[in-house]
Short mmCIF file of C-alpha atoms in Angstrom, two decimals:
data_model
loop_
_atom_site.label_atom_id
_atom_site.label_comp_id
_atom_site.label_asym_id
_atom_site.label_seq_id
_atom_site.Cartn_x
_atom_site.Cartn_y
_atom_site.Cartn_z
CA MET A 1 -4.54 -1.51 -29.22
CA ARG A 2 -4.17 -2.06 -32.38
CA ASN A 3 -1.08 -4.24 -33.82
CA ILE A 4 1.58 -2.36 -35.75
CA SER A 5 4.82 -3.86 -37.26
CA LEU A 6 7.65 -2.13 -35.74
CA ARG A 7 11.62 -3.27 -35.58
CA VAL A 8 12.43 -2.91 -32.21
CA CYS A 9 16.06 -3.44 -30.69
CA LEU A 10 16.02 -3.65 -26.81
CA ILE A 11 19.10 -1.76 -25.45
CA GLY A 12 18.83 -3.69 -21.84
CA ALA A 13 17.71 -7.19 -20.75
CA GLY A 14 15.96 -5.75 -17.00
CA ASN A 15 12.33 -6.03 -15.67
CA VAL A 16 11.11 -3.61 -17.53
CA ALA A 17 12.87 -4.63 -20.84
CA THR A 18 11.53 -8.46 -20.17
CA HIS A 19 7.81 -6.77 -19.95
CA LEU A 20 8.18 -4.44 -22.32
CA GLY A 21 9.95 -7.57 -25.06
CA ALA A 22 7.23 -9.37 -23.86
CA ALA A 23 4.20 -7.18 -24.90
CA LEU A 24 5.81 -5.53 -27.90
CA ARG A 25 6.44 -9.36 -29.24
CA GLN A 26 2.66 -9.52 -28.42
CA ALA A 27 1.61 -6.51 -30.60
CA SER A 28 3.53 -7.88 -33.70
CA CYS A 29 6.54 -5.45 -33.08
CA GLN A 30 9.17 -7.43 -34.38
CA ILE A 31 12.35 -7.89 -31.77
CA VAL A 32 15.44 -7.82 -33.70
CA GLY A 33 17.31 -8.39 -30.60
CA VAL A 34 18.68 -8.12 -27.55
CA TYR A 35 21.65 -5.97 -25.72
CA SER A 36 23.23 -6.07 -22.09
CA ARG A 37 26.49 -6.15 -20.93
CA THR A 38 25.76 -9.07 -19.45
CA TYR A 39 25.82 -11.42 -23.26
CA SER A 40 24.02 -14.52 -20.91
CA HIS A 41 20.82 -11.68 -19.49
CA ALA A 42 20.84 -10.67 -23.05
CA ALA A 43 21.25 -14.79 -24.64
CA GLN A 44 18.10 -15.40 -21.42
CA LEU A 45 15.65 -12.66 -22.86
CA ALA A 46 16.48 -13.00 -26.69
CA GLN A 47 15.24 -16.73 -25.60
CA GLN A 48 11.55 -16.17 -23.96
CA LEU A 49 11.31 -13.84 -27.00
CA ALA A 50 12.33 -16.54 -29.50
CA CYS A 51 14.88 -13.66 -30.64
CA ASN A 52 17.49 -15.59 -32.29
CA TYR A 53 19.88 -12.46 -31.84
CA PRO A 54 21.07 -11.35 -28.06
CA PHE A 55 24.37 -8.86 -28.30
CA ASP A 56 26.93 -7.66 -25.76
CA VAL A 57 29.05 -5.26 -27.94
CA ILE A 58 27.21 -2.41 -29.35
CA GLU A 59 29.26 -2.74 -32.65
CA GLN A 60 26.95 -5.59 -33.85
CA LEU A 61 23.61 -4.38 -32.88
CA PRO A 62 21.35 -4.63 -35.97
CA VAL A 63 19.25 -2.13 -38.21
CA ALA A 64 16.15 -1.40 -36.68
CA ASP A 65 13.10 1.10 -36.47
CA ILE A 66 13.52 1.86 -32.47
CA TYR A 67 15.79 1.26 -29.90
CA LEU A 68 14.25 0.85 -26.96
CA PHE A 69 16.50 1.80 -23.82
CA ALA A 70 15.50 -0.67 -20.92
CA VAL A 71 18.64 0.54 -18.49
CA LYS A 72 19.44 1.65 -15.17
CA ASP A 73 19.69 5.78 -15.07
CA ASP A 74 23.26 6.22 -14.80
CA VAL A 75 24.00 4.09 -17.91
CA LEU A 76 22.20 5.53 -19.66
CA PRO A 77 23.74 8.37 -21.28
CA SER A 78 26.72 6.50 -22.33
CA LEU A 79 24.88 3.53 -24.14
CA VAL A 80 22.79 6.60 -25.66
CA LYS A 81 26.06 7.98 -26.95
CA LEU A 82 27.72 4.45 -28.44
CA VAL A 83 24.81 3.02 -30.42
CA ALA A 84 24.54 6.78 -31.42
CA GLN A 85 27.59 6.71 -32.98
CA CYS A 86 27.42 3.45 -34.45
CA LYS A 87 23.50 3.10 -35.89
CA GLU A 88 21.78 7.01 -35.70
CA SER A 89 23.20 7.47 -39.76
CA ALA A 90 19.90 4.91 -40.47
CA GLY A 91 17.48 7.68 -38.79
CA ALA A 92 16.37 5.14 -35.72
CA LEU A 93 13.92 6.50 -33.54
CA PHE A 94 15.19 6.46 -30.13
CA VAL A 95 13.08 5.80 -26.93
CA HIS A 96 14.16 5.56 -23.24
CA THR A 97 11.72 4.00 -21.35
CA ALA A 98 12.70 4.99 -17.50
CA GLY A 99 10.32 7.48 -15.62
CA SER A 100 13.17 9.98 -13.41
CA VAL A 101 15.32 11.00 -17.13
CA PRO A 102 14.61 13.92 -19.41
CA LEU A 103 13.90 13.50 -23.07
CA ALA A 104 16.73 15.90 -23.33
CA VAL A 105 19.13 12.96 -22.83
CA LEU A 106 18.17 11.27 -25.61
CA SER A 107 17.45 14.54 -27.95
CA GLU A 108 21.09 15.82 -27.62
CA GLN A 109 22.63 13.63 -28.94
CA VAL A 110 19.61 11.99 -31.12
CA GLY A 111 17.23 13.85 -33.68
CA ARG A 112 14.30 11.07 -33.57
CA ALA A 113 14.16 11.30 -29.66
CA ALA A 114 10.98 9.59 -27.51
CA VAL A 115 10.17 8.87 -23.97
CA LEU A 116 7.81 5.46 -23.03
CA TYR A 117 7.27 5.42 -19.23
CA PRO A 118 5.23 2.09 -18.43
CA MET A 119 3.78 3.08 -14.60
CA GLN A 120 4.49 -0.40 -13.02
CA THR A 121 6.21 -2.51 -10.25
CA PHE A 122 7.67 -4.73 -12.75
CA SER A 123 9.47 -8.37 -10.26
CA LYS A 124 10.79 -10.55 -13.90
CA GLN A 125 7.80 -13.85 -12.13
CA ARG A 126 5.08 -12.10 -12.60
CA ALA A 127 3.27 -11.76 -15.15
CA VAL A 128 1.47 -8.46 -16.14
CA SER A 129 -1.18 -7.19 -18.23
CA PHE A 130 0.09 -4.12 -20.52
CA ALA A 131 -3.73 -3.67 -21.78
CA HIS A 132 -4.78 -1.17 -19.08
CA LEU A 133 -0.98 -0.28 -17.69
CA PRO A 134 -0.67 3.46 -17.51
CA LEU A 135 2.33 4.50 -20.33
CA PHE A 136 3.40 8.11 -20.89
CA ILE A 137 5.43 9.29 -23.57
CA GLU A 138 6.64 12.44 -25.08
CA ALA A 139 8.89 13.19 -28.14
CA SER A 140 11.04 15.74 -29.41
CA THR A 141 9.50 15.89 -33.08
CA THR A 142 5.73 15.78 -34.02
CA GLU A 143 6.55 12.41 -36.20
CA ALA A 144 8.68 11.11 -33.34
CA LEU A 145 5.38 11.72 -31.36
CA ALA A 146 3.23 10.52 -33.52
CA VAL A 147 5.79 6.75 -34.06
CA VAL A 148 5.84 6.55 -29.54
CA ARG A 149 2.27 7.19 -29.02
CA GLU A 150 1.46 4.21 -31.91
CA LEU A 151 4.01 1.98 -30.45
CA ALA A 152 2.31 2.48 -26.94
CA SER A 153 -0.93 2.09 -28.43
CA SER A 154 -0.44 -0.94 -29.46
CA LEU A 155 0.23 -1.90 -26.03
CA SER A 156 -2.09 -0.09 -23.71
CA ASP A 157 -5.54 2.39 -23.92
CA GLN A 158 -4.15 4.15 -21.15
CA VAL A 159 -1.57 6.51 -22.80
CA THR A 160 -0.25 9.88 -21.91
CA GLU A 161 1.36 12.95 -23.01
CA LEU A 162 3.49 14.31 -20.18
CA THR A 163 6.84 16.48 -19.81
CA SER A 164 9.87 15.81 -18.56
CA GLU A 165 9.38 17.99 -15.46
CA GLN A 166 5.87 16.00 -14.73
CA ARG A 167 6.98 12.63 -15.38
CA LYS A 168 9.65 13.45 -13.11
CA MET A 169 7.10 13.90 -10.83
CA LEU A 170 4.98 11.22 -11.91
CA HIS A 171 7.97 8.86 -10.83
CA LEU A 172 8.69 10.65 -7.57
CA ALA A 173 4.57 10.05 -6.91
CA ALA A 174 5.64 6.21 -7.67
CA VAL A 175 8.18 5.37 -5.63
CA PHE A 176 5.85 6.27 -2.55
CA ALA A 177 2.42 4.50 -4.04
CA CYS A 178 4.43 1.82 -4.96
CA ASN A 179 7.55 0.63 -3.84
CA PHE A 180 7.09 2.63 -0.19
CA SER A 181 3.94 1.05 0.49
CA ASN A 182 5.26 -2.10 -0.32
CA HIS A 183 7.69 -1.33 2.01
CA CYS A 184 5.20 -0.46 4.82
CA TYR A 185 3.79 -4.53 3.92
CA ALA A 186 7.33 -6.39 4.03
CA LEU A 187 7.86 -4.33 7.77
CA ALA A 188 4.46 -5.45 8.60
CA ALA A 189 5.73 -8.76 7.57
CA GLU A 190 8.69 -8.80 9.65
CA LEU A 191 7.02 -7.97 13.02
CA LEU A 192 4.10 -10.69 12.52
CA ALA A 193 7.42 -12.80 11.71
CA LYS A 194 8.52 -12.26 15.35
CA GLU A 195 4.65 -13.84 17.30
CA HIS A 196 4.81 -16.59 14.61
CA ILE A 197 2.20 -15.04 12.75
CA ASN A 198 1.31 -16.38 9.33
CA PRO A 199 1.59 -12.40 7.17
CA ASP A 200 -1.16 -13.56 4.25
CA CYS A 201 -3.57 -12.46 7.67
CA LEU A 202 -2.88 -8.74 6.33
CA LEU A 203 -4.12 -9.19 2.83
CA SER A 204 -7.36 -8.38 3.06
CA LEU A 205 -6.56 -5.65 4.92
CA ILE A 206 -3.63 -4.53 1.89
CA ASP A 207 -6.71 -5.47 -0.75
CA GLU A 208 -9.58 -2.62 1.64
CA THR A 209 -6.74 -0.46 1.70
CA ALA A 210 -5.90 -0.19 -1.91
CA GLN A 211 -9.76 -1.02 -2.73
CA LYS A 212 -10.17 2.52 -0.68
CA VAL A 213 -8.56 4.90 -2.48
CA HIS A 214 -10.97 3.81 -5.85
CA GLU A 215 -13.83 5.25 -4.45
CA MET A 216 -11.96 7.99 -2.31
CA PRO A 217 -9.34 10.06 -2.02
CA ALA A 218 -6.58 9.03 -0.21
CA VAL A 219 -6.40 11.83 2.65
CA SER A 220 -10.19 11.28 3.34
CA ALA A 221 -9.70 6.79 3.54
CA GLN A 222 -6.68 7.33 6.19
CA THR A 223 -7.61 5.63 9.89
CA GLY A 224 -5.44 4.42 12.73
CA PRO A 225 -4.16 5.69 15.48
CA ALA A 226 -1.73 9.06 14.22
CA VAL A 227 -4.77 10.50 11.80
CA ARG A 228 -6.64 10.05 15.74
CA TRP A 229 -3.43 11.39 17.27
CA ASP A 230 -4.59 8.62 20.03
CA GLU A 231 -0.78 9.43 22.00
CA SER A 232 -1.09 6.36 23.98
CA VAL A 233 -1.48 3.83 21.29
CA MET A 234 1.08 5.28 19.69
CA ALA A 235 3.75 5.05 23.62
CA ARG A 236 2.16 1.41 22.76
CA HIS A 237 3.49 0.67 19.89
CA LEU A 238 7.09 2.85 19.69
CA GLU A 239 7.36 0.57 22.85
CA LEU A 240 7.53 -2.95 20.68
CA LEU A 241 9.42 -1.15 17.96
CA GLN A 242 11.90 -0.43 21.32
CA ASP A 243 15.39 -2.62 20.32
CA ASN A 244 14.89 -1.69 16.54
CA PRO A 245 15.37 2.46 16.95
CA ALA A 246 15.68 2.27 12.84
CA LEU A 247 11.94 1.02 12.66
CA GLN A 248 10.59 3.54 15.37
CA GLN A 249 12.04 6.28 13.75
CA VAL A 250 9.98 4.77 10.16
CA TYR A 251 7.04 5.20 13.32
CA GLN A 252 7.79 8.71 14.30
CA VAL A 253 8.50 10.01 10.32
CA LEU A 254 5.07 8.99 9.30
CA SER A 255 2.85 9.06 11.70
CA LYS A 256 4.55 12.84 11.98
CA SER A 257 3.54 13.03 8.47
CA ILE A 258 -0.44 11.55 8.91
CA HIS A 259 -1.19 14.50 11.22
CA GLN A 260 1.42 16.23 9.21
CA LEU A 261 -0.60 16.41 6.35
CA HIS A 262 -4.36 16.53 8.18
CA HIS A 263 -3.41 18.98 10.70
CA ASP A 264 -5.86 21.27 8.55
CA SER A 265 -8.14 19.53 9.15
CA ILE A 266 -7.71 19.01 12.68
CA ARG A 267 -7.08 22.07 13.86
CA SER A 268 -10.99 22.94 11.93
CA MET B 1 -20.81 -18.34 9.62
CA ARG B 2 -24.24 -19.51 11.28
CA ASN B 3 -26.90 -17.42 12.19
CA ILE B 4 -26.87 -16.56 16.19
CA SER B 5 -29.48 -14.47 18.51
CA LEU B 6 -27.63 -12.89 21.03
CA ARG B 7 -28.35 -9.93 22.66
CA VAL B 8 -25.81 -7.07 22.05
CA CYS B 9 -25.22 -3.63 23.81
CA LEU B 10 -23.07 -1.39 22.02
CA ILE B 11 -21.09 0.65 23.97
CA GLY B 12 -19.24 3.51 21.33
CA ALA B 13 -20.78 4.79 17.75
CA GLY B 14 -17.75 5.05 15.84
CA ASN B 15 -16.34 3.19 12.75
CA VAL B 16 -15.73 -0.06 14.47
CA ALA B 17 -18.98 0.15 16.74
CA THR B 18 -21.02 0.97 12.76
CA HIS B 19 -19.38 -1.95 10.89
CA LEU B 20 -19.10 -4.58 14.23
CA GLY B 21 -23.15 -2.92 14.47
CA ALA B 22 -24.14 -3.52 10.87
CA ALA B 23 -22.84 -7.26 10.73
CA LEU B 24 -23.99 -8.56 13.77
CA ARG B 25 -27.38 -7.30 13.24
CA GLN B 26 -27.09 -9.37 9.73
CA ALA B 27 -25.95 -12.30 11.78
CA SER B 28 -29.12 -11.76 13.58
CA CYS B 29 -27.99 -10.76 16.86
CA GLN B 30 -30.20 -8.20 18.75
CA ILE B 31 -28.85 -4.91 18.93
CA VAL B 32 -30.85 -3.97 22.03
CA GLY B 33 -29.12 -0.61 22.85
CA VAL B 34 -26.54 1.78 21.32
CA TYR B 35 -24.61 3.99 23.74
CA SER B 36 -22.49 7.17 23.51
CA ARG B 37 -20.99 9.97 24.87
CA THR B 38 -22.39 11.83 22.36
CA TYR B 39 -26.31 11.57 21.94
CA SER B 40 -27.14 12.75 18.27
CA HIS B 41 -23.75 9.91 17.56
CA ALA B 42 -26.05 6.87 19.15
CA ALA B 43 -28.85 8.18 17.98
CA GLN B 44 -27.37 8.34 14.60
CA LEU B 45 -25.79 3.97 15.09
CA ALA B 46 -29.08 3.69 16.19
CA GLN B 47 -31.18 4.71 14.06
CA GLN B 48 -29.05 2.99 11.24
CA LEU B 49 -28.97 -0.25 13.03
CA ALA B 50 -33.14 -0.12 13.24
CA CYS B 51 -32.55 0.24 17.30
CA ASN B 52 -34.86 1.80 19.11
CA TYR B 53 -32.39 2.24 21.82
CA PRO B 54 -30.00 5.49 22.05
CA PHE B 55 -27.85 5.89 24.92
CA ASP B 56 -25.50 8.89 27.10
CA VAL B 57 -26.36 7.60 30.45
CA ILE B 58 -24.57 4.66 31.11
CA GLU B 59 -26.88 3.96 34.37
CA GLN B 60 -29.67 3.73 31.86
CA LEU B 61 -28.17 0.61 29.46
CA PRO B 62 -29.86 -2.20 29.06
CA VAL B 63 -29.70 -5.65 30.02
CA ALA B 64 -27.57 -7.57 27.41
CA ASP B 65 -25.59 -10.68 27.13
CA ILE B 66 -23.01 -8.78 25.61
CA TYR B 67 -21.59 -5.38 26.40
CA LEU B 68 -18.98 -4.91 23.10
CA PHE B 69 -16.41 -1.61 23.83
CA ALA B 70 -16.05 0.07 20.77
CA VAL B 71 -14.58 3.22 21.39
CA LYS B 72 -11.14 4.49 21.40
CA ASP B 73 -8.53 3.36 23.67
CA ASP B 74 -7.92 6.31 26.56
CA VAL B 75 -11.89 6.03 26.88
CA LEU B 76 -11.75 2.06 27.59
CA PRO B 77 -10.90 1.36 31.16
CA SER B 78 -13.04 3.75 32.54
CA LEU B 79 -16.15 3.12 30.56
CA VAL B 80 -15.57 -0.39 31.24
CA LYS B 81 -15.75 0.35 35.09
CA LEU B 82 -19.24 2.24 34.84
CA VAL B 83 -20.44 -0.86 33.07
CA ALA B 84 -19.57 -3.17 35.13
CA GLN B 85 -20.07 -1.25 38.08
CA CYS B 86 -23.94 -0.96 36.67
CA LYS B 87 -24.38 -4.62 34.47
CA GLU B 88 -22.35 -7.23 35.74
CA SER B 89 -24.28 -8.53 38.66
CA ALA B 90 -26.21 -10.08 35.35
CA GLY B 91 -23.47 -12.09 34.30
CA ALA B 92 -22.82 -10.28 30.67
CA LEU B 93 -19.87 -11.27 28.71
CA PHE B 94 -17.49 -7.81 28.52
CA VAL B 95 -15.62 -7.69 25.52
CA HIS B 96 -13.79 -5.26 23.12
CA THR B 97 -12.90 -4.78 20.27
CA ALA B 98 -9.71 -3.07 20.09
CA GLY B 99 -5.70 -4.05 18.88
CA SER B 100 -3.19 -2.64 20.95
CA VAL B 101 -5.34 -3.53 24.96
CA PRO B 102 -4.67 -6.45 26.60
CA LEU B 103 -7.61 -8.81 27.26
CA ALA B 104 -6.51 -7.93 31.18
CA VAL B 105 -8.16 -4.31 30.63
CA LEU B 106 -11.69 -6.13 30.61
CA SER B 107 -10.36 -9.18 32.94
CA GLU B 108 -9.47 -7.57 35.84
CA GLN B 109 -12.87 -6.35 36.55
CA VAL B 110 -14.99 -8.55 34.77
CA GLY B 111 -14.82 -12.27 35.18
CA ARG B 112 -16.58 -12.90 31.92
CA ALA B 113 -14.16 -11.03 29.58
CA ALA B 114 -13.13 -11.40 25.96
CA VAL B 115 -11.40 -10.14 22.92
CA LEU B 116 -12.99 -9.45 19.36
CA TYR B 117 -10.51 -7.27 17.10
CA PRO B 118 -11.67 -7.33 13.76
CA MET B 119 -8.35 -6.28 11.41
CA GLN B 120 -9.81 -3.89 9.04
CA THR B 121 -9.73 -0.13 8.19
CA PHE B 122 -13.06 1.07 8.42
CA SER B 123 -14.69 4.11 7.02
CA LYS B 124 -18.32 5.09 7.85
CA GLN B 125 -19.13 6.42 4.11
CA ARG B 126 -17.77 2.67 2.85
CA ALA B 127 -19.07 -0.96 3.37
CA VAL B 128 -17.21 -3.79 4.83
CA SER B 129 -17.28 -7.78 4.26
CA PHE B 130 -17.92 -9.23 7.16
CA ALA B 131 -17.50 -12.88 5.10
CA HIS B 132 -13.43 -13.56 4.82
CA LEU B 133 -12.21 -10.44 6.81
CA PRO B 134 -10.08 -11.92 10.00
CA LEU B 135 -10.84 -11.91 13.30
CA PHE B 136 -8.94 -12.22 16.60
CA ILE B 137 -10.55 -13.63 19.74
CA GLU B 138 -9.34 -13.64 23.01
CA ALA B 139 -10.88 -14.85 26.30
CA SER B 140 -10.66 -14.95 30.37
CA THR B 141 -12.22 -18.36 30.70
CA THR B 142 -13.01 -21.13 28.12
CA GLU B 143 -17.04 -21.27 28.53
CA ALA B 144 -16.88 -16.86 27.55
CA LEU B 145 -14.06 -17.91 24.85
CA ALA B 146 -17.05 -19.97 23.35
CA VAL B 147 -19.23 -17.30 23.02
CA VAL B 148 -16.98 -15.10 21.58
CA ARG B 149 -15.73 -17.88 18.80
CA GLU B 150 -19.17 -18.48 18.03
CA LEU B 151 -20.10 -14.59 18.03
CA ALA B 152 -17.43 -14.09 15.73
CA SER B 153 -18.18 -17.62 14.07
CA SER B 154 -21.06 -16.26 12.70
CA LEU B 155 -19.26 -12.45 11.22
CA SER B 156 -16.47 -14.40 9.11
CA ASP B 157 -15.16 -17.58 8.15
CA GLN B 158 -11.81 -16.33 9.50
CA VAL B 159 -11.18 -16.31 13.47
CA THR B 160 -8.55 -17.01 15.34
CA GLU B 161 -7.18 -17.15 18.73
CA LEU B 162 -4.08 -14.81 20.21
CA THR B 163 -2.94 -13.87 23.27
CA SER B 164 -2.70 -10.05 23.71
CA GLU B 165 0.99 -10.30 23.49
CA GLN B 166 0.94 -11.57 20.17
CA ARG B 167 -3.10 -9.18 19.18
CA LYS B 168 0.09 -6.14 19.95
CA MET B 169 2.71 -6.91 17.79
CA LEU B 170 -0.59 -7.32 14.85
CA HIS B 171 -2.03 -3.83 15.34
CA LEU B 172 0.94 -3.06 14.98
CA ALA B 173 1.90 -4.70 11.95
CA ALA B 174 -1.77 -3.31 10.60
CA VAL B 175 -0.33 0.48 11.13
CA PHE B 176 2.46 -0.53 8.66
CA ALA B 177 0.80 -2.75 6.22
CA CYS B 178 -2.64 -0.27 6.29
CA ASN B 179 -2.02 2.98 7.46
CA PHE B 180 1.24 4.27 6.70
CA SER B 181 0.73 2.50 2.94
CA ASN B 182 -2.27 4.55 2.65
CA HIS B 183 -0.33 7.56 4.14
CA CYS B 184 2.31 6.63 1.40
CA TYR B 185 -0.84 6.90 -1.75
CA ALA B 186 -2.11 9.86 -0.36
CA LEU B 187 1.58 11.67 -0.36
CA ALA B 188 1.69 9.94 -4.11
CA ALA B 189 -1.44 12.25 -4.47
CA GLU B 190 0.30 15.62 -3.35
CA LEU B 191 2.86 15.42 -5.69
CA LEU B 192 0.43 15.00 -8.78
CA ALA B 193 -1.65 17.32 -7.71
CA LYS B 194 1.46 20.01 -8.09
CA GLU B 195 2.06 19.10 -11.24
CA HIS B 196 -2.11 18.81 -12.10
CA ILE B 197 -1.85 15.20 -12.89
CA ASN B 198 -4.89 12.65 -11.86
CA PRO B 199 -4.22 11.22 -9.37
CA ASP B 200 -6.34 8.13 -10.33
CA CYS B 201 -3.37 7.00 -12.70
CA LEU B 202 -2.03 5.67 -9.34
CA LEU B 203 -5.10 3.36 -9.32
CA SER B 204 -3.40 0.02 -11.62
CA LEU B 205 0.30 0.15 -9.87
CA ILE B 206 -1.90 0.47 -6.16
CA ASP B 207 -3.40 -2.65 -7.08
CA GLU B 208 -0.36 -4.62 -8.54
CA THR B 209 1.46 -3.64 -5.95
CA ALA B 210 -1.09 -5.21 -3.50
CA GLN B 211 -1.68 -8.11 -5.90
CA LYS B 212 1.85 -9.06 -6.12
CA VAL B 213 1.81 -9.87 -2.44
CA HIS B 214 -0.36 -12.49 -2.73
CA GLU B 215 2.18 -14.11 -4.90
CA MET B 216 5.72 -13.48 -2.97
CA PRO B 217 6.47 -11.74 0.52
CA ALA B 218 6.90 -8.19 0.20
CA VAL B 219 10.55 -8.08 0.49
CA SER B 220 11.06 -10.36 -2.67
CA ALA B 221 7.89 -8.10 -4.21
CA GLN B 222 10.35 -4.46 -3.62
CA THR B 223 11.34 -2.83 -6.74
CA GLY B 224 12.66 0.57 -7.52
CA PRO B 225 15.55 2.70 -7.06
CA ALA B 226 15.98 2.43 -3.10
CA VAL B 227 16.19 -1.17 -3.75
CA ARG B 228 18.77 -1.14 -6.61
CA TRP B 229 20.49 1.50 -4.61
CA ASP B 230 20.22 3.88 -7.16
CA GLU B 231 21.47 7.20 -5.90
CA SER B 232 21.22 9.28 -8.72
CA VAL B 233 17.38 8.86 -9.04
CA MET B 234 17.51 8.99 -4.92
CA ALA B 235 19.11 12.58 -5.53
CA ARG B 236 17.15 13.98 -8.31
CA HIS B 237 13.74 12.70 -5.79
CA LEU B 238 15.45 14.75 -3.21
CA GLU B 239 16.26 17.85 -4.81
CA LEU B 240 12.09 17.74 -6.19
CA LEU B 241 11.25 17.71 -2.35
CA GLN B 242 13.61 20.39 -1.57
CA ASP B 243 10.58 22.48 -0.06
CA ASN B 244 9.60 20.06 1.98
CA PRO B 245 12.33 18.80 4.25
CA ALA B 246 9.75 16.79 6.39
CA LEU B 247 8.67 15.29 3.19
CA GLN B 248 12.61 14.23 1.90
CA GLN B 249 12.76 13.30 6.17
CA VAL B 250 10.17 11.03 4.61
CA TYR B 251 11.60 9.22 1.88
CA GLN B 252 15.28 9.04 3.75
CA VAL B 253 14.06 7.42 6.18
CA LEU B 254 11.98 4.76 4.03
CA SER B 255 14.68 4.41 1.26
CA LYS B 256 17.15 3.66 4.22
CA SER B 257 14.79 1.07 5.77
CA ILE B 258 14.81 -0.24 2.23
CA HIS B 259 17.97 -0.92 1.53
CA GLN B 260 18.52 -1.86 5.28
CA LEU B 261 15.51 -4.37 4.96
CA HIS B 262 18.10 -5.69 1.92
CA HIS B 263 21.12 -5.61 3.16
CA ASP B 264 22.19 -9.04 3.65
CA SER B 265 21.02 -9.92 0.42
CA ILE B 266 22.55 -6.95 -1.04
CA ARG B 267 26.31 -8.17 0.66
CA SER B 268 25.92 -11.46 -0.88
#
């Protein structure tokens, strides 16, 4: 990681823009403007980043070396088009941060295009260190790749080049590893609430589950009734969920999926 | 935690018996025998615990202060009955370690009965510290409760008394928080394998997901397409899974469940 001094204009003011903006500022980038369709969001993030230039009008965006898009996937194409109409003449690099959007969404509209996808779960209220955070990059030209690599390397020592196809699968995997596992924590806490048990008692189990996969593949780390196919325990669990058919379905689908993944080893 | 000197006979030689046996030995309990229906398993665990008494015949079990059952739920009732026929006359305490089995399975057969449920995921090949591990206890008499509390407190500073009903729900919650979240890691690794991406790149995401819930409720920590109900991203993900209907079902059921849990906050 090393300091660089690129002028970055942030398009978006959500979780990713907030965390990435702060990390870029720390890496000595200049944040020359923050855009959001909602002016108050742009103003709030600009203030956090000690930048005096919040915008809600594309035409007013300042000149920058990099326009960094961190917005919802479905508004990305139209925003890129608008920014390109106003700003591409200056030869800026357009970068998006989305896991599941191909580079083509940019490169079909501008000559210098790149992706910088930070694989992390960001909430505004929680600080995240970028130092070892996996960043995945891709670019439309060798020169653009060099710039985005420099940008990414100023943030983290874990920078990997991936194709759009690979990144799409990585993003899907991240949904399983993060969003779905976190939802399992949330459902567990809900169940405990019914019996007035403090959900904090789950923390050492959650930690050990996460730590285990540093040492062995998750498939080998699996324990519990589904991998043993302990039907009496599973039947008792389903009975406990009898007033909640949706949760019964989650239980059954995941147990079946565990069984399926271990099918060969069970048979052998 | 303090050292005690009770004579414990282990019934079972699986993951829980292995880890609990080692922890009890460290806490200065005497492991006076190890029973398994498969003699080689009893012999292996006895050797690990520096105990010279492996058994595969109930009638030969030695006299002990505590018979500690760590076996599959469905063999527990018949094993308890057999051990009780041979050994209850000596007034030993019978303890089981199962999350989803009520105390009654013991207390219907013996006078002094208790439960010691360690809420953790145990694999034989990974060491686990008991010092702060949540242990949940229950007993048939005040005296039995005092003994099992002493036993539990010799292992961990996190000892909580719960009823069988509460423990049943806790065990179900543990399946969600541990087995199901670990399975999500395993599915993520499977997806990455298709694109020849090293699954270790998921570790910082997995760690951050687990760490976040130390600071905020899991339901508030949720990120990703399902909580935003970003249909274009979800459609692309389902398309990526088109050759795997079972995984599509997992994706859909969990996304729907995330949406359901956030339904009220989305509406408000």
